[in-house]
XYZ file of C-alpha atoms in Angstrom:
607
model
C 140.505 -1.238 6.682
C 140.186 1.062 9.692
C 143.155 2.375 11.667
C 142.457 1.651 15.336
C 143.587 5.059 16.484
C 145.291 8.157 15.182
C 148.540 8.595 17.105
C 149.710 12.084 16.235
C 153.253 11.181 17.288
C 153.428 9.084 14.137
C 153.852 10.563 10.687
C 151.148 9.338 8.335
C 152.484 9.116 4.767
C 150.518 8.656 1.566
C 152.201 7.254 -1.539
C 150.424 8.410 -4.714
C 150.763 6.718 -8.092
C 149.105 8.660 -10.925
C 148.932 6.182 -13.785
C 147.604 6.249 -17.325
C 144.402 4.418 -16.357
C 144.156 4.489 -12.556
C 145.404 6.616 -9.672
C 146.364 4.626 -6.570
C 147.157 5.602 -2.986
C 148.699 3.673 -0.083
C 148.821 5.024 3.486
C 151.588 4.047 5.944
C 152.419 4.997 9.511
C 155.621 3.761 11.201
C 155.985 1.035 8.585
C 152.470 -0.284 9.088
C 150.209 -0.567 6.068
C 146.980 1.200 6.978
C 145.031 1.033 3.750
C 144.897 1.510 -0.004
C 142.438 2.887 -2.530
C 142.203 3.736 -6.222
C 140.175 5.731 -8.754
C 140.205 6.056 -12.553
C 142.696 8.719 -13.586
C 141.034 11.970 -14.608
C 142.224 13.224 -17.968
C 145.755 12.553 -19.150
C 148.457 11.489 -16.718
C 150.290 14.560 -15.381
C 147.514 16.984 -16.309
C 145.881 19.343 -13.815
C 142.759 17.145 -13.891
C 144.776 14.064 -12.959
C 146.286 15.907 -9.965
C 142.871 17.090 -8.799
C 141.690 13.480 -8.984
C 144.716 12.397 -6.907
C 143.942 15.000 -4.258
C 140.334 13.818 -4.122
C 141.538 10.243 -3.668
C 143.716 11.242 -0.693
C 140.781 12.976 0.978
C 138.573 9.946 0.378
C 140.970 7.529 2.072
C 141.407 9.986 4.945
C 137.675 9.889 5.560
C 137.603 6.120 5.267
C 140.473 5.583 7.711
C 139.496 8.415 10.056
C 142.907 10.111 10.021
C 144.805 12.948 8.375
C 147.729 12.373 6.028
C 150.755 14.416 7.122
C 152.786 14.075 3.935
C 152.264 12.765 0.405
C 154.926 11.379 -1.892
C 154.798 11.123 -5.665
C 157.160 10.154 -8.425
C 158.184 12.605 -11.137
C 155.309 12.049 -13.534
C 156.468 10.845 -16.926
C 153.825 12.397 -19.152
C 153.191 9.892 -21.926
C 150.594 9.564 -24.624
C 149.577 5.952 -25.180
C 147.159 4.924 -27.899
C 145.590 1.697 -29.102
C 144.055 1.637 -32.563
C 142.605 -0.905 -34.936
C 143.864 -0.881 -38.514
C 141.396 -2.654 -40.862
C 142.747 -5.279 -43.189
C 143.820 -4.400 -46.717
C 143.327 -7.462 -48.893
C 146.525 -8.871 -50.418
C 146.907 -8.566 -54.197
C 145.282 -11.439 -56.114
C 145.577 -10.294 -59.729
C 142.318 -10.733 -61.652
C 140.688 -12.725 -58.856
C 138.384 -11.163 -56.274
C 136.479 -12.544 -53.288
C 132.994 -11.097 -53.671
C 131.490 -12.758 -50.578
C 132.556 -15.290 -47.974
C 130.923 -16.815 -44.943
C 127.488 -15.219 -45.315
C 125.097 -16.196 -42.546
C 122.112 -17.217 -44.685
C 123.178 -19.223 -47.752
C 120.848 -21.677 -49.447
C 121.196 -24.976 -51.276
C 124.537 -26.694 -51.755
C 127.069 -27.341 -54.483
C 129.656 -25.562 -56.613
C 129.419 -23.910 -59.995
C 131.544 -21.809 -62.364
C 129.807 -19.725 -64.986
C 129.067 -16.313 -66.427
C 126.704 -13.874 -64.700
C 123.127 -13.675 -65.921
C 121.182 -10.671 -64.602
C 117.503 -11.424 -64.153
C 116.396 -7.837 -64.829
C 118.359 -7.178 -68.038
C 116.763 -8.577 -71.179
C 119.200 -6.552 -73.294
C 122.409 -7.580 -71.531
C 125.226 -8.463 -73.927
C 126.285 -12.090 -74.307
C 129.344 -13.337 -72.470
C 131.355 -13.814 -75.664
C 131.294 -11.397 -78.573
C 129.094 -12.651 -81.362
C 127.168 -15.059 -79.184
C 123.506 -14.199 -79.407
C 120.281 -16.022 -78.783
C 118.628 -17.128 -81.973
C 115.971 -19.561 -80.915
C 118.494 -22.132 -79.622
C 121.376 -22.337 -77.211
C 123.924 -19.677 -78.009
C 127.190 -20.706 -79.524
C 130.462 -19.705 -77.992
C 133.026 -20.919 -75.520
C 132.219 -21.447 -71.880
C 132.930 -23.686 -68.937
C 131.231 -27.028 -68.977
C 131.144 -27.303 -65.195
C 131.904 -31.024 -65.372
C 132.905 -32.466 -62.044
C 131.278 -29.636 -60.086
C 128.479 -30.906 -57.910
C 125.362 -28.830 -57.769
C 125.872 -27.215 -61.152
C 122.233 -27.921 -61.781
C 121.203 -28.440 -65.397
C 123.416 -29.068 -68.350
C 122.922 -27.065 -71.496
C 120.388 -28.380 -74.005
C 118.539 -27.174 -77.016
C 115.491 -26.540 -74.882
C 117.124 -23.424 -73.547
C 116.341 -21.474 -76.668
C 112.636 -20.990 -76.218
C 112.938 -19.963 -72.580
C 115.661 -17.429 -73.319
C 113.862 -16.124 -76.370
C 110.741 -15.489 -74.327
C 112.639 -13.782 -71.533
C 115.032 -11.926 -73.794
C 118.007 -13.126 -71.718
C 121.318 -14.212 -73.171
C 123.330 -17.212 -71.921
C 126.372 -19.209 -73.067
C 125.765 -22.487 -74.834
C 128.290 -24.795 -73.248
C 128.120 -24.112 -69.526
C 125.975 -23.042 -66.625
C 125.105 -19.472 -65.761
C 125.188 -17.716 -62.402
C 121.873 -15.944 -62.019
C 122.098 -12.533 -60.357
C 119.077 -11.220 -58.461
C 119.378 -7.408 -58.371
C 118.115 -5.207 -55.534
C 114.376 -4.620 -55.520
C 113.360 -7.631 -57.598
C 111.921 -9.492 -54.607
C 112.307 -13.146 -53.707
C 108.941 -14.261 -55.125
C 109.503 -12.735 -58.570
C 113.119 -13.893 -58.606
C 112.130 -17.484 -57.760
C 109.424 -17.413 -60.436
C 111.866 -16.276 -63.123
C 114.461 -18.820 -62.031
C 111.930 -21.664 -62.159
C 110.845 -20.531 -65.600
C 114.403 -20.496 -66.915
C 115.264 -23.877 -65.460
C 112.051 -25.476 -66.737
C 113.089 -24.569 -70.291
C 116.576 -25.993 -69.831
C 118.600 -22.896 -69.015
C 121.569 -24.224 -67.006
C 121.248 -22.057 -63.890
C 124.089 -23.423 -61.774
C 123.986 -20.953 -58.879
C 122.176 -17.832 -57.715
C 123.616 -14.631 -56.237
C 121.276 -12.271 -54.408
C 121.948 -8.621 -53.640
C 119.576 -8.603 -50.664
C 119.247 -10.989 -47.740
C 116.592 -13.302 -49.194
C 118.820 -16.178 -50.231
C 117.085 -18.810 -48.103
C 113.631 -17.711 -49.283
C 114.703 -18.060 -52.912
C 116.477 -21.391 -52.359
C 113.384 -22.856 -50.705
C 111.325 -22.071 -53.817
C 113.647 -23.816 -56.269
C 113.752 -27.490 -57.144
C 117.065 -29.194 -56.478
C 120.140 -28.175 -54.539
C 121.182 -24.997 -56.338
C 123.761 -22.998 -54.330
C 122.379 -19.593 -53.372
C 124.420 -16.843 -51.682
C 122.941 -13.529 -50.664
C 124.331 -10.154 -49.551
C 126.612 -9.958 -52.607
C 127.499 -6.474 -53.824
C 126.093 -6.042 -57.372
C 128.831 -3.545 -58.280
C 131.501 -6.157 -57.613
C 129.734 -8.603 -59.930
C 129.617 -6.020 -62.730
C 133.410 -6.034 -63.000
C 133.644 -9.825 -63.429
C 133.407 -11.885 -66.600
C 133.297 -15.211 -64.790
C 132.048 -16.280 -61.354
C 132.759 -19.252 -59.120
C 130.229 -20.066 -56.392
C 130.351 -22.747 -53.726
C 128.084 -23.586 -50.780
C 128.839 -26.446 -48.368
C 126.997 -27.627 -45.303
C 127.639 -25.475 -42.191
C 131.068 -26.179 -40.741
C 132.295 -28.015 -43.860
C 135.278 -26.457 -45.673
C 135.148 -25.385 -49.298
C 136.498 -27.955 -51.754
C 136.679 -25.951 -54.999
C 137.390 -22.366 -53.991
C 139.871 -23.357 -51.256
C 141.796 -25.594 -53.694
C 144.044 -23.362 -55.834
C 144.747 -26.127 -58.326
C 141.072 -26.908 -58.901
C 140.142 -23.218 -58.930
C 142.856 -22.411 -61.452
C 141.674 -25.196 -63.745
C 138.010 -24.209 -63.435
C 138.787 -20.575 -64.295
C 141.378 -21.493 -66.982
C 144.089 -19.502 -65.215
C 147.586 -19.490 -66.626
C 150.695 -20.534 -64.745
C 151.532 -16.899 -64.038
C 148.293 -16.583 -62.032
C 148.777 -19.669 -59.839
C 150.214 -17.564 -57.025
C 147.136 -15.329 -57.102
C 144.885 -18.388 -56.861
C 146.917 -19.703 -53.932
C 146.687 -16.399 -52.053
C 142.943 -16.208 -52.617
C 142.275 -19.859 -51.733
C 144.283 -19.493 -48.531
C 142.025 -16.627 -47.469
C 138.961 -18.894 -47.864
C 140.115 -21.778 -45.680
C 137.445 -22.829 -43.158
C 134.648 -20.912 -44.854
C 131.561 -22.872 -45.874
C 130.369 -20.560 -48.656
C 131.992 -18.012 -50.920
C 131.848 -16.272 -54.289
C 134.959 -15.602 -56.373
C 134.997 -13.364 -59.431
C 137.407 -13.256 -62.351
C 137.916 -9.797 -63.809
C 138.972 -9.039 -67.334
C 142.171 -7.353 -66.190
C 144.190 -7.275 -62.998
C 143.598 -4.317 -60.716
C 146.290 -1.765 -60.066
C 148.854 -3.407 -57.816
C 149.205 -0.254 -55.732
C 147.537 -0.691 -52.358
C 146.585 2.837 -51.422
C 146.344 3.705 -47.783
C 148.396 0.759 -46.552
C 149.850 1.696 -43.130
C 153.596 1.660 -42.614
C 156.146 2.223 -39.857
C 159.608 3.757 -39.827
C 162.199 1.618 -38.045
C 165.954 2.216 -38.113
C 165.474 4.554 -41.050
C 163.619 1.899 -43.059
C 159.994 2.183 -44.161
C 158.152 -1.117 -43.628
C 154.476 -1.932 -44.198
C 152.639 -2.475 -40.936
C 151.635 -6.078 -41.602
C 155.218 -6.957 -42.543
C 156.465 -5.150 -39.442
C 154.202 -7.247 -37.194
C 156.383 -10.297 -37.734
C 159.617 -8.298 -37.389
C 158.660 -6.442 -34.214
C 159.376 -9.525 -32.144
C 163.024 -9.290 -33.111
C 163.375 -5.518 -32.907
C 164.361 -3.887 -29.599
C 161.951 -1.618 -27.751
C 162.110 1.852 -29.302
C 163.083 0.677 -32.791
C 159.916 2.085 -34.387
C 159.935 5.881 -34.517
C 156.936 6.717 -36.715
C 153.566 5.297 -37.771
C 151.626 6.320 -40.863
C 147.954 5.486 -41.415
C 145.188 7.065 -43.459
C 144.795 9.540 -40.595
C 148.338 10.810 -41.093
C 151.825 10.248 -39.741
C 152.720 10.414 -36.044
C 156.024 10.150 -34.222
C 156.295 7.469 -31.540
C 158.875 6.363 -28.986
C 157.790 2.740 -29.262
C 155.190 0.673 -31.087
C 153.897 -2.858 -30.778
C 151.314 -4.535 -33.001
C 149.332 -7.777 -33.198
C 148.189 -9.286 -36.503
C 144.927 -11.141 -35.876
C 145.350 -13.191 -39.043
C 148.695 -14.488 -37.773
C 147.142 -15.254 -34.383
C 144.408 -17.255 -36.114
C 147.009 -19.289 -37.989
C 149.001 -20.159 -34.869
C 145.848 -20.965 -32.891
C 144.531 -23.053 -35.836
C 141.306 -21.082 -35.491
C 138.759 -21.165 -38.272
C 139.682 -18.732 -41.026
C 137.704 -15.546 -40.656
C 136.704 -16.219 -37.058
C 139.281 -13.717 -35.778
C 139.361 -11.241 -38.656
C 142.471 -9.838 -40.305
C 142.813 -6.460 -38.609
C 146.072 -5.274 -37.056
C 145.926 -3.902 -33.504
C 148.533 -1.237 -32.748
C 149.732 0.169 -29.411
C 152.006 3.202 -29.455
C 153.879 5.235 -26.855
C 154.978 8.843 -27.148
C 156.679 10.719 -24.323
C 155.566 14.295 -23.922
C 157.958 17.102 -23.034
C 156.260 18.790 -20.112
C 158.284 20.522 -17.442
C 155.759 20.871 -14.624
C 156.369 20.766 -10.895
C 153.683 18.195 -10.162
C 154.609 17.967 -6.476
C 154.091 21.695 -5.940
C 150.737 21.658 -7.735
C 149.547 18.657 -5.741
C 150.792 20.265 -2.516
C 148.674 23.339 -3.225
C 145.633 21.141 -3.800
C 146.172 19.124 -0.601
C 147.451 21.910 1.643
C 150.304 19.804 2.995
C 153.831 18.772 1.933
C 154.209 16.679 -1.214
C 157.649 15.371 -2.143
C 159.196 13.663 -5.171
C 161.487 11.002 -3.769
C 161.753 8.115 -6.255
C 161.170 7.415 -9.914
C 158.178 5.236 -10.797
C 160.325 2.216 -11.775
C 162.367 2.384 -8.573
C 159.207 2.719 -6.507
C 157.631 -0.238 -8.322
C 160.606 -2.454 -7.479
C 160.625 -1.332 -3.857
C 156.907 -1.991 -3.475
C 156.958 -5.316 -5.332
C 159.833 -6.597 -3.229
C 157.598 -6.516 -0.129
C 156.195 -9.777 -1.549
C 157.012 -12.795 0.626
C 159.756 -14.783 -1.080
C 160.877 -11.899 -3.312
C 164.575 -11.747 -4.158
C 166.540 -8.538 -4.021
C 167.595 -8.997 -7.655
C 164.085 -9.781 -8.937
C 162.955 -8.273 -12.217
C 159.603 -6.530 -11.749
C 157.130 -6.478 -14.645
C 154.559 -3.705 -14.168
C 151.639 -4.481 -16.487
C 149.620 -1.339 -17.081
C 146.867 -0.294 -19.421
C 149.073 1.200 -22.118
C 152.620 0.091 -21.279
C 154.645 -2.850 -20.038
C 157.417 -1.683 -17.676
C 160.225 -4.177 -17.090
C 162.416 -3.081 -14.185
C 165.727 -4.657 -13.179
C 167.946 -3.521 -10.291
C 170.115 -1.546 -12.704
C 167.806 -0.553 -15.560
C 164.318 -0.402 -17.026
C 162.485 -0.665 -20.327
C 159.068 0.834 -21.057
C 157.338 -0.946 -23.950
C 154.097 0.036 -25.660
C 151.253 -2.464 -25.510
C 149.610 -4.061 -22.471
C 146.089 -4.315 -21.045
C 144.362 -1.961 -23.476
C 145.913 -3.751 -26.459
C 144.577 -7.100 -25.240
C 141.139 -5.565 -24.692
C 141.157 -4.137 -28.225
C 142.224 -7.493 -29.674
C 139.407 -9.325 -27.863
C 136.863 -6.691 -28.945
C 137.938 -6.862 -32.592
C 138.001 -10.656 -32.602
C 134.514 -11.036 -31.161
C 132.908 -7.878 -32.517
C 131.897 -6.744 -29.017
C 132.318 -3.359 -27.283
C 135.582 -2.835 -25.431
C 133.700 -2.526 -22.144
C 132.470 -6.106 -22.595
C 135.857 -7.290 -23.886
C 137.460 -6.065 -20.658
C 135.459 -8.729 -18.807
C 135.720 -11.421 -21.472
C 139.539 -11.321 -21.552
C 139.968 -12.156 -17.884
C 139.570 -15.914 -17.934
C 137.563 -19.040 -18.722
C 134.050 -18.980 -20.126
C 131.152 -21.393 -20.311
C 128.443 -22.121 -22.837
C 124.844 -21.878 -21.691
C 123.309 -25.074 -23.100
C 119.813 -24.471 -21.752
C 118.157 -22.426 -19.060
C 119.782 -24.365 -16.220
C 122.931 -26.057 -17.528
C 126.320 -25.137 -18.952
C 129.319 -26.643 -20.722
C 132.794 -25.572 -19.548
C 135.952 -25.138 -21.609
C 137.270 -28.552 -20.535
C 134.079 -30.274 -21.727
C 132.626 -30.782 -18.275
C 128.987 -29.936 -17.669
C 127.127 -28.572 -14.703
C 124.195 -26.578 -13.423
C 123.979 -22.788 -13.256
C 123.453 -21.077 -9.911
C 120.381 -19.376 -11.319
C 118.343 -19.791 -14.517
C 119.732 -18.046 -17.590
C 117.678 -15.817 -19.850
C 116.380 -17.496 -22.996
C 118.495 -15.178 -25.172
C 121.674 -16.613 -23.585
C 121.027 -20.202 -24.644
C 123.763 -21.359 -26.996
C 126.042 -18.418 -26.174
C 129.422 -18.245 -24.474
C 129.354 -16.242 -21.263
C 131.639 -15.024 -18.475
C 131.026 -13.571 -15.056
C 130.324 -9.884 -15.523
C 129.439 -6.924 -13.324
C 125.810 -8.039 -13.029
C 125.896 -11.822 -13.401
C 126.571 -13.803 -16.566
C 127.715 -11.685 -19.516
C 126.964 -13.398 -22.880
C 129.327 -12.496 -25.704
C 129.570 -14.977 -28.599
C 127.828 -17.716 -30.586
C 130.460 -18.488 -33.233
C 133.030 -20.357 -31.121
C 132.886 -23.443 -28.981
C 134.177 -23.062 -25.405
C 137.353 -25.021 -26.180
C 137.979 -23.084 -29.382
C 137.582 -19.749 -27.620
C 139.998 -20.870 -24.898
C 142.647 -21.625 -27.533
C 142.090 -18.261 -29.212
C 142.076 -16.315 -25.928
C 145.321 -17.881 -24.708
C 146.970 -17.293 -28.062
C 145.946 -13.633 -27.975
C 147.516 -13.289 -24.539
C 150.696 -14.852 -25.812
C 150.714 -12.527 -28.829
C 150.113 -9.402 -26.711
C 151.799 -10.093 -23.379
C 154.296 -12.922 -23.835
C 155.756 -11.598 -27.084
C 156.029 -8.059 -25.715
C 157.609 -9.290 -22.467
C 160.185 -11.279 -24.419
C 160.959 -8.193 -26.535
C 161.405 -6.034 -23.436
C 163.559 -8.586 -21.608
C 165.877 -8.937 -24.605
C 166.165 -5.142 -24.818
C 166.959 -4.867 -21.112
C 169.265 -7.894 -21.148
C 169.230 -8.719 -17.430
C 170.554 -11.895 -15.860
C 167.203 -13.279 -14.759
C 166.804 -14.862 -11.349
C 163.154 -14.154 -10.563
C 160.220 -12.259 -12.130
C 157.392 -10.564 -10.200
C 154.208 -9.358 -11.918
C 152.426 -6.257 -10.628
C 149.716 -3.955 -11.981
C 145.990 -4.250 -12.607
C 146.142 -6.724 -15.544
C 148.448 -8.962 -13.450
C 145.277 -10.116 -11.690
C 144.505 -12.221 -14.761
C 145.281 -15.785 -13.657
C 146.216 -16.812 -17.204
C 148.834 -14.078 -17.530
C 151.160 -15.822 -15.112
C 151.045 -18.954 -17.247
C 151.833 -16.870 -20.303
C 154.882 -15.438 -18.515
C 156.115 -18.873 -17.455
C 155.898 -20.076 -21.054
C 157.971 -17.091 -22.177
C 160.771 -17.196 -19.603
C 163.756 -19.529 -19.838
C 163.320 -22.892 -18.138
C 163.935 -22.789 -14.406
C 163.227 -19.055 -13.952
C 160.449 -18.619 -11.367
C 157.737 -16.047 -11.977
C 154.978 -15.067 -9.588
C 152.313 -12.482 -8.962
C 153.326 -9.969 -6.321
C 151.605 -9.758 -2.957
C 152.367 -6.100 -2.313
C 152.823 -5.341 1.360
C 152.961 -9.014 2.307
C 156.056 -8.590 4.524
C 154.725 -5.475 6.310
C 152.462 -5.222 9.333
C 148.900 -4.823 8.132
C 146.860 -6.412 5.362
C 148.597 -7.039 1.979
C 147.010 -5.206 -0.951
C 147.583 -7.834 -3.672
C 149.130 -7.310 -7.089
C 148.285 -3.593 -7.340
C 149.742 -0.555 -5.568
C 153.442 -1.468 -6.007
C 154.449 2.075 -7.057
C 152.303 3.752 -4.397
C 153.680 1.548 -1.616
C 157.243 2.004 -2.830
C 156.819 5.778 -2.669
C 155.356 5.612 0.829
C 158.259 3.399 1.968
C 160.977 5.531 0.407
C 163.382 7.424 2.585
C 163.959 11.062 1.752
């Protein structure tokens, strides 16, 4: 926007907001809004680099508007260190049971089988049960019969003896075996050995492959034998019994996801039923998996499990995720991960596994990581106004705090009440500002970006676009399917690589990002993530502040997300209006939207 003339009788004032992610400037003269601009913040907020970036921004808007700023105003910069990190999942204790693989992309065959491992490259491997040896017939000894398990393949018969004797392999007499294809054997040789064993009656009920050749092996076998590849051989070594199941894509597991059936198949005692339940729960919605039974339970100590310190109590991070919603802002004072322990002034976290449960998303489609946002105020006594004044060569004054300036700027929205609560959604923090108080909570835009990136397995730069709103699925080169099921035509043909993918509008056209979810499923997950990050944190901050709500105004960069307003309305008590600010809407000049509330408030402030 250009100022029609530079009247030197008027004082031109620039309000400068140096934030954690962006630095914003608003220029006023005699109450008229002349223009606004922003740049990414250089370095850490309050640092010399950030002030040099602010000075450069002022000079840029001066050139754009064709005028000279007479005075700049800033808030006392609250130097804070905000961080967002991803804490990988630590599997819950399951006693002797272990998940060796789940949801591999290239399984083969179909069916379920429980049996002992049989390595195809070990003619001298010991039998499963002591004293059971091959002696020209099926070995004697106890084993699972596999009755009732579809796809178990062949039942044991006396014909097994000659085949095993020739190969030198050992196998149990009364149940199927799980053939293990070690690294380097090759799919052709492995398939040849498997066909030879099965032709002589060896009950090969399933096949596990160390490499990624499961489909190639399955295609060379007769019958529907379940084959799962990309299984770690070292994990198989520790197991005395294996359970394998492969269903058609999209079909849930029926044996491994049923703790009663799994316990019976593995002959688990009553004391291990809880372990089976925990493990089966983790396999819901998978279509293939391998479970191993070890000879002894692993050490129950879960080394490296993160924890937080809240109100003098040490709580594991995953446990704290559920409790954070009830704790006030500032309750958590320390976080410990494998990288060490750090002090914090606030912490907020999102458990992706819990989000998946509430969104009824397919198990494993969101992961089980915990996303953590922390806030730590830094003690820095620097005269930022003086430093910025030296850089600009003109007066710079500190006149208002950031929260007070945000309220003043936000209340230039048409229809704003004087007692409105302003919610400033930033990159690292959520500031909730009432007329008589404020709360600064960790966790905002960056936390949502990290959650989207972890869920989809995409870079955070892409996640920043994906999180903003609805997507579509490219069904062919010209057509799409929307989240509501409607279909239409694309404005321009899509690249062949995009077909079948979800996509959003990006910086250079359609940005493809996922093949695993349907449009409707991703909508449910995306909205639930926003509720878990924004709505839950807003509710926590409002309860800490304890204001008598009359109206809520959203400001800040992430407030431009159209779905965030809906998330706020679902969080607030019934009848409380919430809206996105139109900063500068009651002033002469063009409003600047949902950004620039702090910068405008500073420019409007009276000394």
